[in-house]
Every structure is written in structure tokens, then in C-alpha cells.
Amino acid sequence: MKANKEQWSSKFGFIMAAAGSAIGLGNLWKFPYIAGTSGGAVFVVVYIIFLLLLGIPILLSELAIGRFAGSNAIDSCAKIHPKWGFAGAFGVIGAFGVMSGYCVVGGWVIKYIINSFTDTNMGADYFTEYSSKSFEPILWMAVFLIITCLIVTGGVSNGIEKVSSVLLPTLVVFLFGIMIYSLTLPNAIEGVKFFLVPDFSEITSFSDFMTILFNAMGQVFFSLSLGMGTLITYGSYLPEDNNLASSTITIVTLDTLIAIVSGLAILPAVFSFGFEPTEGFGLMFRTLPAVFSQMSGGTVIAALFFILVLFAALTSSISLLEVIVSWVCTNTRLTRAWAAAIISALIFIAGCFASLSVGAIPDIKVGSISLFEFFSFFTDKIIMPLGGFFICILTGYVWGIDKAAKEISNNGRLKFAMKKLFSVTVRYIAPFLIAVIFVTSIADIA
Ligand code: PFF
């Protein structure tokens, strides 16, 4: 008997919710700009290799742990071994860190939706001007948080699943359209080359190379929502007959498809309009309005596009809040609604500082980077890889491949053809890669 009473109502609903958690600002906003600052196609190649070596085995492990234990991230890990609850704790800390930056970007997206309707000129400098304001970005950030909180309060199958099932397919169709348009812009081919044809001669030092590996690893974790227990929590709501291995492949494929399509929607336009691919976190917000302004009916398309980005962001932010809420509800007497409200208020406070650090009060820094960038560094590059590392050790050694495989194969009812490969990646390749990249990169920064 599972500890959780809630369950996904259908396989499609689960895939949409899990893919909905994975697909979000990480694909649409972050992937193109990180690829832009990390050497383009070389980054994309490394990213895909890491998806196979880290992404798939860790995702599958998380789903298996979650379904086996049937509880939130920390309690699920503790059920595998009483001393290992800490492996799930990365999720609760990480979710807080991710959300504190995510809600800032979610707020920017809401503002862009409103501007599209009111036909405000969103020229190339608009993004810097807007994101440096103090009050307004915080207001829209609060709206983003309130919507997230309300959906999470609605519960698993009522809220998360229904929202994801409708919106995700619409987003896919829409993004393809924008990609096709971008590819027909003058000089778009330069962007395609930058994004898809690797130029290894650009890497001139070991430290450059390590930066690309570090960024790609962080992006795999962030984009697939790994190492933080999100998928453990979602896995805990899965019925016993779900095929975990095939669900994993579907989620990874969808997530990667959206990231690549979004790169192909944004980077060709960057080159066509003469922007800089290395521009950083403003890339999507600067480039796409320029694309839309050239289209006939661009205002409507811009509004629709940013609405879809908002929904993609929400299906991820609800999964982030869910990680914390699910843990708080199991361990305190707070109701779901109260837990969601209190946690959102705390995220709001952290988010205010993150938002102000982008421009209004640039002195809010950690070392040489703004608090906003620090949240991203701390989560994608530290918390998630560490969480992923411990998930590998927990699955590969503490729980053991045979028991994990028993869960993955639904007690032997399904064939788990990749068991050997899973074992090698979870026990050796993934932990080794994470440890080496992590230690080398941190030593390089320190
Ligand atoms: N994967 C989400 C995205 O790509 O936008 C972000 C995210 C959601 C990260 C949930 C981590 C997480 F647990």
C-alpha cells in the first residue's frame, strides 16, 4: 500500500506533468542563452552526451525510488535506507533556490504578455530598462508566485495534470512555427551553423573546455529537473503498472526536442538581427520581440507566444513548489493550502532580492555575480549535481541495481533490456563524471 493517496489519472497525464516539469524556462529561455555563451554547437554536442550518460540514468533512478517508496523526496530516500534521507534534502533546498530566480523570470514573462497586448515598443534596450526597475518586476513576480501557489493548492490530478495536458502540446506546435519563421530570416544560416556545426578550434584552453562541461552538466540537471527529488515526488504518484523506462525516454526526448527547437527559433534570429549570442539572460527577451515585430500579426503572435512560455514556466514552477509542499505536508500538521502559501511567501522574499540584484540594486552580489545569477549557479552547478551524485550512489550501491531493476521492471513483468547499461552508468560513469567536473570546476573558480 502506498503512502500517497493521490495518483495520476492516466499515463498521458503523468507524462505531460513530468514533461511539464522538465520543459520550462530552462528550455525556452535558458538553453539558447547558455548555448550562446558556451560556444554554440560544441556545447550542444556535450549536452547531448551528458543527457545519455547522466540525464537518463538519474531520471530513471528518481522515478523508481519515488514509485517504490511512495512518498516525498526526503522520506522516499529514507525509506530506501534510514540514513539516506539527506539525498532527498537537496530537492527541498534546491527547489527553494531555483524558485527564487524562476519567479523573477516568470514575472518578466507576464510583463511581456501585457506589453504585447498593449503594443508597447519592446526594442532591444527595453529588456535592460525593464529588468532594472525596482517595483514593477517584483509586482509581476508576485503574480507569478500566486498563480503557482493556487495551482499547487488544487492538488495533483486536479491542478498539475489538467493544466499540463492541454498546454504542452500547444506549445510544441507554436514553437515549431516560430522556428520555421526564424529559419527563413536573412542570414539565419549563420545562427544555424553556430548552433549545430561544432567548431572545436574555438576552445583554446583547458579551462574553456571545463567551463563548457560544467555549463552543459548544469543545464542537463536544470532542464530535466534532476537531482532535486522532483521526479521522486512525481514518481510517488505513479501507478504500479507504469513503464518507467519508456516514460523516461519519452520525457527526455520531449525535453530535448523543445530545447533544440527553441535554440533554432532564437539563435538564427540573433544572427539575423545582429545581436550577440553571448549576451546572457536577456537573449530571449531581446531577440523574440524583434522577430515578432517583423511578422504580420506579430502583436498577436507575441502575446500568444509569451502566454505559452508562461504556461511552460508554470508547469515547472508548480513541480518546484510541490517538492517543498509535499515534504512540509507530510512532516507538519499544516494543510496543503497553508504550506503552499507560507513557502511562497518565503520564496517571494528571496525573489525580491534576486530581482533587485539584476539592475535596481546591483550591489546585491555574491562574489562577483549578482544574487540572481548566484541562485542559478548554486542550484544548477552545486545542489543538483550533488543531489544527482547521491541519487546514483543510493540507487547503484545502497539500494542496489537488482532491487532498482525489480521496481523498474514492475516486479519482472516488463522486460528491462537496458539493465546492464543502467547499472554501468548509475554505478560508475555518472558519479565519476559528476565528481570530476564538479571538483575541477570548483577548484578552477576558487
Ligand atoms: N526543468 C525546469 C525547466 O527547464 O524550466 C526547471 C526545474 C523544474 C528545475 C523543477 C528543477 C526542478 F526540480
Coordinates of N, CA and C in Angstrom, one line a residue, residues 95-295:
A95 N 14.9 23.3 -4.6 CA 13.6 23.9 -5.1 C 13.4 25.3 -4.7
F96 N 13.8 25.6 -3.4 CA 13.7 26.9 -2.9 C 14.6 27.9 -3.7
G97 N 15.9 27.4 -4.0 CA 16.8 28.3 -4.7 C 16.4 28.5 -6.1
V98 N 15.9 27.4 -6.8 CA 15.5 27.6 -8.2 C 14.3 28.5 -8.3
M99 N 13.3 28.3 -7.4 CA 12.1 29.1 -7.4 C 12.4 30.6 -7.2
S100 N 13.4 30.9 -6.4 CA 13.7 32.3 -6.1 C 14.2 33.0 -7.3
G101 N 14.8 32.4 -8.3 CA 15.2 33.0 -9.5 C 14.1 32.8 -10.6
Y102 N 13.5 31.7 -10.5 CA 12.5 31.3 -11.6 C 11.3 32.3 -11.5
C103 N 10.9 32.7 -10.3 CA 9.7 33.6 -10.3 C 10.1 34.9 -10.8
V104 N 11.3 35.3 -10.7 CA 11.7 36.6 -11.3 C 11.5 36.6 -12.8
V105 N 12.0 35.5 -13.5 CA 11.9 35.4 -14.9 C 10.4 35.2 -15.3
G106 N 9.7 34.4 -14.5 CA 8.2 34.3 -14.7 C 7.5 35.6 -14.7
G107 N 7.9 36.5 -13.8 CA 7.4 37.9 -13.8 C 7.7 38.6 -15.0
W108 N 8.9 38.5 -15.5 CA 9.3 39.2 -16.8 C 8.4 38.7 -17.9
V109 N 8.1 37.4 -17.9 CA 7.3 36.8 -19.0 C 5.9 37.5 -18.9
I110 N 5.3 37.6 -17.7 CA 4.0 38.2 -17.6 C 4.0 39.6 -18.1
K111 N 5.0 40.3 -17.8 CA 5.1 41.7 -18.3 C 5.1 41.8 -19.8
Y112 N 5.9 40.8 -20.4 CA 6.0 40.8 -21.9 C 4.6 40.4 -22.5
I113 N 3.8 39.6 -21.8 CA 2.5 39.3 -22.3 C 1.7 40.6 -22.3
I114 N 1.7 41.3 -21.2 CA 0.9 42.5 -21.1 C 1.3 43.5 -22.2
N115 N 2.6 43.7 -22.3 CA 3.2 44.6 -23.3 C 2.7 44.2 -24.7
S116 N 2.7 42.9 -25.0 CA 2.3 42.5 -26.4 C 0.9 43.0 -26.6
F117 N 0.0 42.9 -25.6 CA -1.4 43.3 -25.8 C -1.5 44.8 -26.0
T118 N -0.7 45.5 -25.2 CA -0.8 47.0 -25.2 C 0.1 47.6 -26.3
D119 N 0.8 46.7 -27.0 CA 1.6 47.2 -28.2 C 2.7 48.1 -27.8
T120 N 3.2 47.9 -26.6 CA 4.4 48.7 -26.2 C 5.6 48.4 -27.0
N121 N 6.4 49.4 -27.3 CA 7.6 49.1 -28.1 C 8.6 48.3 -27.3
M122 N 8.9 47.1 -27.7 CA 9.9 46.3 -26.9 C 11.2 46.2 -27.7
G123 N 11.8 47.4 -28.0 CA 13.1 47.4 -28.7 C 14.2 46.7 -28.0
A124 N 15.4 46.6 -28.6 CA 16.5 45.8 -28.0 C 16.8 46.3 -26.6
D125 N 16.7 47.6 -26.3 CA 17.1 48.1 -25.0 C 16.0 47.9 -23.9
Y126 N 14.8 47.6 -24.4 CA 13.7 47.5 -23.4 C 14.0 46.6 -22.3
F127 N 14.5 45.4 -22.6 CA 14.7 44.4 -21.5 C 15.6 45.0 -20.4
T128 N 16.7 45.6 -20.7 CA 17.6 46.1 -19.6 C 16.9 47.2 -18.8
E129 N 16.2 48.0 -19.6 CA 15.5 49.1 -18.9 C 14.4 48.5 -17.9
Y130 N 13.7 47.5 -18.4 CA 12.6 47.0 -17.6 C 13.1 46.2 -16.4
S131 N 14.1 45.3 -16.7 CA 14.6 44.4 -15.6 C 15.3 45.2 -14.5
S132 N 15.8 46.4 -14.8 CA 16.5 47.2 -13.8 C 15.5 48.0 -12.9
K133 N 14.2 48.0 -13.2 CA 13.3 48.7 -12.4 C 13.2 48.0 -11.0
S134 N 12.8 48.8 -10.0 CA 12.7 48.1 -8.7 C 11.3 47.5 -8.4
F135 N 10.3 48.3 -8.6 CA 9.0 47.9 -8.1 C 8.2 46.9 -9.1
E136 N 8.1 47.4 -10.3 CA 7.2 46.6 -11.2 C 7.6 45.1 -11.4
P137 N 8.9 44.8 -11.6 CA 9.2 43.4 -11.8 C 8.8 42.6 -10.6
I138 N 8.9 43.2 -9.4 CA 8.5 42.5 -8.2 C 7.0 42.2 -8.1
L139 N 6.3 43.2 -8.6 CA 4.8 43.0 -8.7 C 4.5 41.8 -9.5
W140 N 5.0 41.7 -10.8 CA 4.7 40.6 -11.7 C 5.2 39.3 -11.2
M141 N 6.4 39.4 -10.5 CA 6.9 38.2 -9.9 C 5.9 37.6 -8.8
A142 N 5.3 38.6 -8.1 CA 4.3 38.1 -7.1 C 3.1 37.5 -7.7
V143 N 2.7 38.0 -8.9 CA 1.6 37.4 -9.6 C 1.9 36.0 -10.0
F144 N 3.1 35.8 -10.5 CA 3.6 34.5 -11.0 C 3.5 33.5 -9.8
L145 N 4.0 34.0 -8.7 CA 4.0 33.1 -7.5 C 2.6 32.8 -7.0
I146 N 1.7 33.8 -7.1 CA 0.4 33.5 -6.6 C -0.3 32.4 -7.5
I147 N -0.1 32.6 -8.8 CA -0.7 31.6 -9.7 C -0.2 30.2 -9.4
T148 N 1.2 30.1 -9.2 CA 1.8 28.8 -8.9 C 1.2 28.2 -7.6
C149 N 1.1 29.1 -6.6 CA 0.6 28.6 -5.3 C -0.9 28.1 -5.5
L150 N -1.7 28.8 -6.2 CA -3.1 28.4 -6.4 C -3.2 27.0 -7.1
I151 N -2.4 26.8 -8.1 CA -2.5 25.5 -8.8 C -2.0 24.4 -7.9
V152 N -0.9 24.6 -7.1 CA -0.4 23.6 -6.2 C -1.5 23.3 -5.2
T153 N -2.1 24.3 -4.7 CA -3.2 24.1 -3.7 C -4.3 23.1 -4.2
G154 N -4.5 23.2 -5.6 CA -5.5 22.4 -6.2 C -5.3 20.9 -6.1
G155 N -4.0 20.5 -5.8 CA -3.7 19.1 -5.7 C -3.2 18.5 -7.0
V156 N -2.7 17.2 -6.9 CA -2.0 16.7 -8.1 C -2.9 16.5 -9.3
S157 N -3.9 15.7 -9.3 CA -4.6 15.4 -10.6 C -5.5 16.5 -11.0
N158 N -6.0 17.3 -10.0 CA -6.9 18.4 -10.4 C -6.1 19.5 -11.0
G159 N -5.0 19.9 -10.4 CA -4.3 21.0 -10.8 C -3.3 20.7 -11.9
I160 N -2.2 20.1 -11.4 CA -1.0 20.0 -12.3 C -1.3 19.2 -13.6
E161 N -1.9 18.1 -13.4 CA -2.1 17.2 -14.6 C -3.0 17.9 -15.7
K162 N -4.1 18.5 -15.3 CA -5.0 19.0 -16.3 C -4.4 20.2 -17.0
V163 N -3.7 21.0 -16.3 CA -3.0 22.2 -16.9 C -2.0 21.8 -17.9
S164 N -1.2 20.8 -17.5 CA -0.1 20.4 -18.4 C -0.6 19.7 -19.6
S165 N -1.6 18.9 -19.5 CA -2.1 18.1 -20.6 C -2.5 18.9 -21.8
V166 N -3.1 20.1 -21.6 CA -3.6 20.9 -22.7 C -2.4 21.8 -23.2
L167 N -1.7 22.3 -22.3 CA -0.8 23.4 -22.7 C 0.5 22.9 -23.4
L168 N 1.0 21.8 -23.0 CA 2.3 21.4 -23.6 C 2.2 21.1 -25.1
P169 N 1.2 20.3 -25.5 CA 1.1 20.1 -27.0 C 0.9 21.4 -27.7
T170 N 0.2 22.4 -27.2 CA 0.0 23.7 -27.9 C 1.4 24.4 -28.0
L171 N 2.1 24.3 -27.0 CA 3.4 25.0 -27.0 C 4.3 24.4 -28.1
V172 N 4.3 23.1 -28.2 CA 5.2 22.4 -29.2 C 4.8 22.9 -30.6
V173 N 3.5 22.9 -30.9 CA 3.1 23.4 -32.3 C 3.5 24.8 -32.5
F174 N 3.3 25.6 -31.5 CA 3.6 27.1 -31.7 C 5.1 27.3 -31.9
L175 N 5.9 26.6 -31.1 CA 7.4 26.8 -31.2 C 7.9 26.4 -32.5
F176 N 7.3 25.3 -33.1 CA 7.8 24.9 -34.4 C 7.5 26.0 -35.4
G177 N 6.4 26.6 -35.3 CA 6.0 27.7 -36.2 C 7.0 28.9 -36.1
I178 N 7.4 29.3 -34.9 CA 8.3 30.4 -34.8 C 9.7 29.9 -35.3
M179 N 10.1 28.7 -35.1 CA 11.4 28.2 -35.6 C 11.4 28.3 -37.1
I180 N 10.3 27.9 -37.7 CA 10.3 27.9 -39.2 C 10.4 29.4 -39.7
Y181 N 9.7 30.3 -39.0 CA 9.8 31.7 -39.4 C 11.3 32.2 -39.2
S182 N 11.9 31.9 -38.1 CA 13.2 32.4 -37.8 C 14.2 31.8 -38.8
L183 N 14.0 30.6 -39.2 CA 15.0 30.0 -40.2 C 14.9 30.7 -41.6
T184 N 13.8 31.4 -41.9 CA 13.7 32.0 -43.2 C 14.2 33.4 -43.1
L185 N 14.6 33.9 -42.0 CA 15.1 35.3 -41.9 C 16.5 35.4 -42.6
P186 N 16.8 36.6 -43.1 CA 18.1 36.8 -43.8 C 19.2 36.4 -42.8
N187 N 20.3 35.8 -43.3 CA 21.4 35.5 -42.5 C 21.2 34.4 -41.4
A188 N 20.0 33.8 -41.4 CA 19.7 32.8 -40.4 C 20.7 31.7 -40.4
I189 N 21.2 31.4 -41.5 CA 22.1 30.2 -41.6 C 23.3 30.4 -40.7
E190 N 23.8 31.6 -40.5 CA 24.9 31.8 -39.5 C 24.5 31.3 -38.1
G191 N 23.3 31.5 -37.7 CA 22.8 31.1 -36.4 C 22.7 29.6 -36.4
V192 N 22.3 29.0 -37.5 CA 22.2 27.5 -37.6 C 23.5 26.9 -37.4
K193 N 24.5 27.5 -38.1 CA 25.9 26.9 -38.1 C 26.4 27.1 -36.7
F194 N 26.2 28.2 -36.1 CA 26.7 28.5 -34.7 C 26.2 27.4 -33.7
F195 N 24.9 27.1 -34.0 CA 24.2 26.2 -33.1 C 24.4 24.7 -33.3
L196 N 24.6 24.4 -34.6 CA 24.6 23.0 -34.9 C 26.0 22.4 -35.5
V197 N 26.9 23.3 -35.9 CA 28.1 22.8 -36.5 C 29.3 23.1 -35.5
P198 N 29.8 22.1 -34.8 CA 30.8 22.4 -33.8 C 32.1 22.9 -34.4
D199 N 32.6 23.9 -33.7 CA 33.9 24.4 -34.1 C 34.9 24.3 -32.9
F200 N 35.6 23.1 -32.9 CA 36.4 22.8 -31.7 C 37.6 23.8 -31.6
S201 N 37.9 24.4 -32.7 CA 39.1 25.3 -32.6 C 38.9 26.5 -31.7
E202 N 37.6 26.8 -31.4 CA 37.2 27.9 -30.5 C 37.7 27.6 -29.1
I203 N 37.9 26.3 -28.8 CA 38.3 26.0 -27.4 C 39.8 26.1 -27.3
T204 N 40.2 27.1 -26.6 CA 41.7 27.3 -26.7 C 42.4 26.9 -25.4
S205 N 41.6 26.7 -24.3 CA 42.3 26.3 -23.1 C 41.5 25.2 -22.4
F206 N 42.2 24.5 -21.4 CA 41.5 23.5 -20.6 C 40.4 24.1 -19.8
S207 N 40.7 25.3 -19.4 CA 39.6 26.0 -18.5 C 38.4 26.3 -19.4
D208 N 38.6 26.7 -20.6 CA 37.4 26.9 -21.5 C 36.6 25.6 -21.7
F209 N 37.3 24.5 -21.9 CA 36.7 23.2 -22.1 C 35.9 22.8 -20.8
M210 N 36.5 23.0 -19.6 CA 35.9 22.7 -18.4 C 34.6 23.5 -18.2
T211 N 34.7 24.8 -18.6 CA 33.5 25.6 -18.4 C 32.3 25.1 -19.3
I212 N 32.7 24.7 -20.5 CA 31.6 24.1 -21.3 C 31.0 22.9 -20.7
L213 N 31.9 22.0 -20.1 CA 31.4 20.8 -19.5 C 30.5 21.1 -18.3
F214 N 31.0 22.1 -17.5 CA 30.3 22.4 -16.3 C 28.9 23.0 -16.6
N215 N 28.9 23.9 -17.6 CA 27.7 24.5 -18.0 C 26.7 23.5 -18.6
A216 N 27.2 22.5 -19.4 CA 26.4 21.5 -20.0 C 25.8 20.6 -18.9
M217 N 26.6 20.2 -18.0 CA 26.2 19.4 -16.9 C 25.0 20.1 -16.1
G218 N 25.3 21.3 -15.8 CA 24.3 22.1 -15.0 C 23.0 22.2 -15.8
Q219 N 23.1 22.4 -17.1 CA 21.9 22.6 -17.9 C 21.1 21.3 -18.0
V220 N 21.8 20.1 -18.1 CA 21.1 18.8 -18.1 C 20.3 18.7 -16.8
F221 N 20.9 18.9 -15.7 CA 20.2 18.8 -14.4 C 19.0 19.8 -14.4
F222 N 19.3 21.0 -14.7 CA 18.2 22.0 -14.6 C 17.1 21.7 -15.6
S223 N 17.4 21.4 -16.8 CA 16.4 21.2 -17.8 C 15.5 20.0 -17.5
L224 N 16.2 18.9 -17.0 CA 15.4 17.7 -16.7 C 14.8 17.7 -15.3
S225 N 15.0 18.7 -14.6 CA 14.5 18.8 -13.2 C 15.2 17.7 -12.3
L226 N 16.4 17.4 -12.5 CA 17.1 16.3 -11.8 C 17.8 16.7 -10.5
G227 N 18.0 15.6 -9.7 CA 18.9 15.8 -8.6 C 18.2 16.6 -7.5
M228 N 16.9 16.8 -7.6 CA 16.2 17.6 -6.6 C 15.0 16.9 -6.1
G229 N 14.8 15.7 -6.5 CA 13.6 15.0 -6.0 C 12.3 15.3 -6.6
T230 N 12.3 16.2 -7.6 CA 11.0 16.5 -8.3 C 10.4 15.2 -8.8
L231 N 11.3 14.5 -9.5 CA 10.8 13.2 -10.2 C 10.6 12.1 -9.2
I232 N 11.2 12.2 -8.0 CA 10.9 11.3 -6.9 C 9.5 11.5 -6.5
T233 N 9.2 12.8 -6.3 CA 7.9 13.2 -5.8 C 6.8 12.8 -6.9
Y234 N 7.1 13.1 -8.1 CA 6.1 12.7 -9.2 C 6.0 11.2 -9.3
G235 N 7.1 10.5 -9.2 CA 7.1 9.1 -9.3 C 6.3 8.4 -8.2
S236 N 6.2 9.1 -7.1 CA 5.4 8.6 -6.0 C 3.9 8.5 -6.2
Y237 N 3.5 9.3 -7.2 CA 2.1 9.3 -7.6 C 1.8 8.4 -8.7
L238 N 2.8 7.6 -9.1 CA 2.6 6.7 -10.3 C 2.0 5.4 -10.0
P239 N 1.1 4.9 -10.8 CA 0.5 3.6 -10.6 C 1.6 2.5 -10.9
E240 N 1.3 1.3 -10.3 CA 2.3 0.3 -10.3 C 2.6 -0.3 -11.7
D241 N 1.6 -0.1 -12.7 CA 1.8 -0.7 -14.0 C 2.5 0.3 -15.0
N242 N 3.0 1.5 -14.5 CA 3.6 2.4 -15.5 C 5.0 1.8 -15.9
N243 N 5.3 2.0 -17.2 CA 6.6 1.5 -17.7 C 7.6 2.7 -17.5
L244 N 8.4 2.6 -16.4 CA 9.3 3.7 -16.0 C 10.3 4.0 -17.1
A245 N 10.9 2.9 -17.7 CA 12.0 3.1 -18.6 C 11.4 3.9 -19.9
S246 N 10.2 3.5 -20.4 CA 9.8 4.1 -21.5 C 9.3 5.6 -21.2
S247 N 8.7 5.8 -20.0 CA 8.4 7.1 -19.6 C 9.6 8.0 -19.6
T248 N 10.7 7.5 -19.1 CA 12.0 8.2 -19.0 C 12.4 8.7 -20.4
I249 N 12.4 7.7 -21.3 CA 12.8 8.1 -22.7 C 11.9 9.1 -23.3
T250 N 10.6 9.0 -23.1 CA 9.7 10.0 -23.6 C 9.9 11.4 -23.0
I251 N 10.1 11.4 -21.7 CA 10.4 12.7 -21.1 C 11.6 13.4 -21.6
V252 N 12.7 12.6 -21.7 CA 14.0 13.2 -22.1 C 13.9 13.6 -23.6
T253 N 13.2 12.8 -24.4 CA 13.1 13.2 -25.8 C 12.3 14.5 -26.0
L254 N 11.2 14.6 -25.3 CA 10.4 15.8 -25.5 C 11.1 17.0 -25.0
D255 N 11.8 16.8 -23.8 CA 12.5 18.0 -23.3 C 13.6 18.5 -24.2
T256 N 14.3 17.5 -24.8 CA 15.5 17.9 -25.7 C 14.9 18.5 -27.0
L257 N 13.8 17.9 -27.5 CA 13.3 18.4 -28.7 C 12.9 19.9 -28.5
I258 N 12.3 20.2 -27.4 CA 11.9 21.6 -27.2 C 13.1 22.5 -27.0
A259 N 14.1 22.0 -26.3 CA 15.3 22.9 -26.2 C 16.0 23.1 -27.6
I260 N 16.1 22.1 -28.4 CA 16.7 22.3 -29.7 C 15.8 23.2 -30.6
V261 N 14.5 23.0 -30.6 CA 13.6 23.8 -31.4 C 13.7 25.3 -30.9
S262 N 13.8 25.5 -29.6 CA 13.9 26.8 -29.1 C 15.2 27.5 -29.5
G263 N 16.3 26.7 -29.5 CA 17.6 27.2 -29.9 C 17.5 27.6 -31.4
L264 N 16.7 26.8 -32.2 CA 16.6 27.1 -33.6 C 15.6 28.2 -33.9
A265 N 14.8 28.6 -32.9 CA 13.9 29.7 -33.0 C 14.6 31.0 -32.7
I266 N 15.5 30.9 -31.7 CA 16.2 32.1 -31.2 C 17.5 32.4 -31.9
L267 N 18.4 31.5 -32.0 CA 19.8 31.8 -32.4 C 19.9 32.3 -33.9
P268 N 19.1 31.7 -34.8 CA 19.2 32.2 -36.2 C 18.7 33.7 -36.2
A269 N 17.7 34.0 -35.4 CA 17.2 35.4 -35.3 C 18.3 36.3 -34.7
V270 N 19.0 35.8 -33.7 CA 20.1 36.6 -33.1 C 21.1 37.0 -34.2
F271 N 21.5 36.1 -35.0 CA 22.4 36.4 -36.1 C 21.8 37.3 -37.1
S272 N 20.5 37.1 -37.4 CA 19.9 37.8 -38.5 C 19.8 39.3 -38.1
F273 N 19.5 39.6 -36.8 CA 19.3 40.9 -36.3 C 20.6 41.6 -35.8
G274 N 21.7 40.8 -35.9 CA 23.0 41.4 -35.5 C 23.1 41.5 -34.0
F275 N 22.4 40.7 -33.2 CA 22.6 40.7 -31.8 C 23.8 39.8 -31.4
E276 N 24.1 39.8 -30.1 CA 25.3 39.0 -29.7 C 24.8 37.7 -29.1
P277 N 25.2 36.5 -29.6 CA 24.8 35.3 -28.9 C 25.2 35.1 -27.5
T278 N 26.3 35.9 -27.1 CA 26.9 35.8 -25.8 C 26.2 36.7 -24.8
E279 N 25.1 37.3 -25.2 CA 24.5 38.4 -24.4 C 24.0 38.0 -23.0
G280 N 23.7 36.7 -22.8 CA 23.3 36.2 -21.4 C 21.8 36.2 -21.3
F281 N 21.4 36.3 -20.0 CA 20.0 36.0 -19.7 C 18.9 36.9 -20.3
G282 N 19.3 37.9 -21.1 CA 18.3 38.8 -21.7 C 18.0 38.3 -23.2
L283 N 18.8 37.2 -23.6 CA 18.7 36.8 -25.0 C 17.3 36.6 -25.6
M284 N 16.5 35.8 -24.9 CA 15.2 35.5 -25.5 C 14.3 36.8 -25.5
F285 N 14.4 37.6 -24.4 CA 13.6 38.8 -24.2 C 14.0 39.9 -25.2
R286 N 15.2 39.9 -25.7 CA 15.6 40.9 -26.6 C 15.3 40.4 -28.0
T287 N 15.6 39.1 -28.3 CA 15.5 38.6 -29.7 C 14.1 38.4 -30.2
L288 N 13.3 37.7 -29.4 CA 12.0 37.3 -30.0 C 11.1 38.5 -30.3
P289 N 11.0 39.6 -29.4 CA 10.2 40.7 -29.8 C 10.7 41.3 -31.2
A290 N 12.0 41.2 -31.5 CA 12.4 41.7 -32.8 C 11.9 40.8 -33.9
V291 N 11.8 39.5 -33.7 CA 11.3 38.6 -34.7 C 9.8 38.9 -34.9
F292 N 9.1 39.0 -33.8 CA 7.6 39.3 -33.9 C 7.3 40.6 -34.6
S293 N 8.2 41.6 -34.3 CA 7.8 42.9 -34.9 C 7.9 42.8 -36.4
Q294 N 8.6 41.8 -37.0 CA 8.6 41.7 -38.4 C 7.5 40.9 -39.1
M295 N 6.8 40.2 -38.2 CA 5.8 39.3 -38.7 C 4.5 40.1 -38.9

